XYZ file of C-alpha atoms in Angstrom:
69
model
C 129.586 -40.848 169.571
C 128.677 -43.059 166.635
C 131.425 -43.594 164.056
C 131.340 -44.047 160.271
C 127.932 -42.516 159.585
C 129.351 -41.493 156.226
C 129.163 -45.122 155.029
C 125.744 -44.377 153.491
C 127.530 -42.070 151.037
C 130.229 -44.610 150.162
C 128.198 -47.647 149.128
C 129.206 -47.289 145.462
C 132.962 -46.722 145.865
C 135.486 -49.452 145.036
C 135.176 -52.177 147.684
C 131.969 -50.545 148.962
C 128.828 -52.589 149.492
C 125.341 -51.869 148.187
C 123.797 -52.657 151.573
C 125.685 -49.709 153.100
C 123.041 -47.498 151.513
C 120.509 -48.702 154.100
C 122.615 -50.729 156.607
C 124.926 -48.183 158.176
C 125.559 -46.378 161.476
C 123.537 -43.315 160.417
C 120.402 -45.440 159.936
C 121.072 -47.074 163.304
C 121.184 -43.628 164.933
C 117.865 -42.667 163.356
C 116.295 -45.933 164.514
C 117.651 -45.504 168.051
C 116.380 -41.911 168.289
C 112.926 -42.942 167.050
C 112.685 -45.551 169.841
C 114.276 -43.411 172.571
C 112.732 -39.924 172.604
C 114.778 -39.035 175.670
C 117.809 -38.712 173.378
C 118.573 -36.305 170.557
C 121.224 -35.790 167.911
C 123.340 -32.737 168.593
C 126.611 -31.957 166.881
C 129.132 -30.331 169.216
C 129.692 -26.609 168.935
C 132.876 -25.535 167.214
C 135.364 -24.079 169.621
C 137.554 -22.614 166.892
C 136.939 -21.933 163.186
C 139.079 -19.805 160.878
C 137.496 -21.173 157.708
C 134.471 -20.344 155.605
C 132.794 -23.596 156.590
C 129.373 -23.281 158.174
C 129.039 -26.897 159.273
C 131.496 -29.577 160.277
C 133.111 -31.945 157.833
C 133.432 -35.351 159.400
C 133.140 -39.084 158.957
C 130.640 -38.948 161.820
C 127.662 -36.983 160.412
C 124.911 -36.758 163.054
C 127.010 -39.053 165.217
C 126.682 -37.219 168.513
C 123.777 -38.340 170.665
C 122.921 -36.830 174.021
C 120.215 -37.286 176.608
C 117.692 -34.445 176.607
C 117.515 -32.317 179.732
């Protein structure tokens, strides 16, 4: 699990940093996946959902990496 992938969306908030736009955990995930094709990004399946949401809301977007079978 890779935390704080949402930083790329918060670079322009108070106390944010401009470099977060390109220097963030989400970019690190993409770089890792490009160098390690034996891994993939896969969000976990929802076990329970009583809302109208169709995708998860999280501070960890695309933050789940697993080894391919």
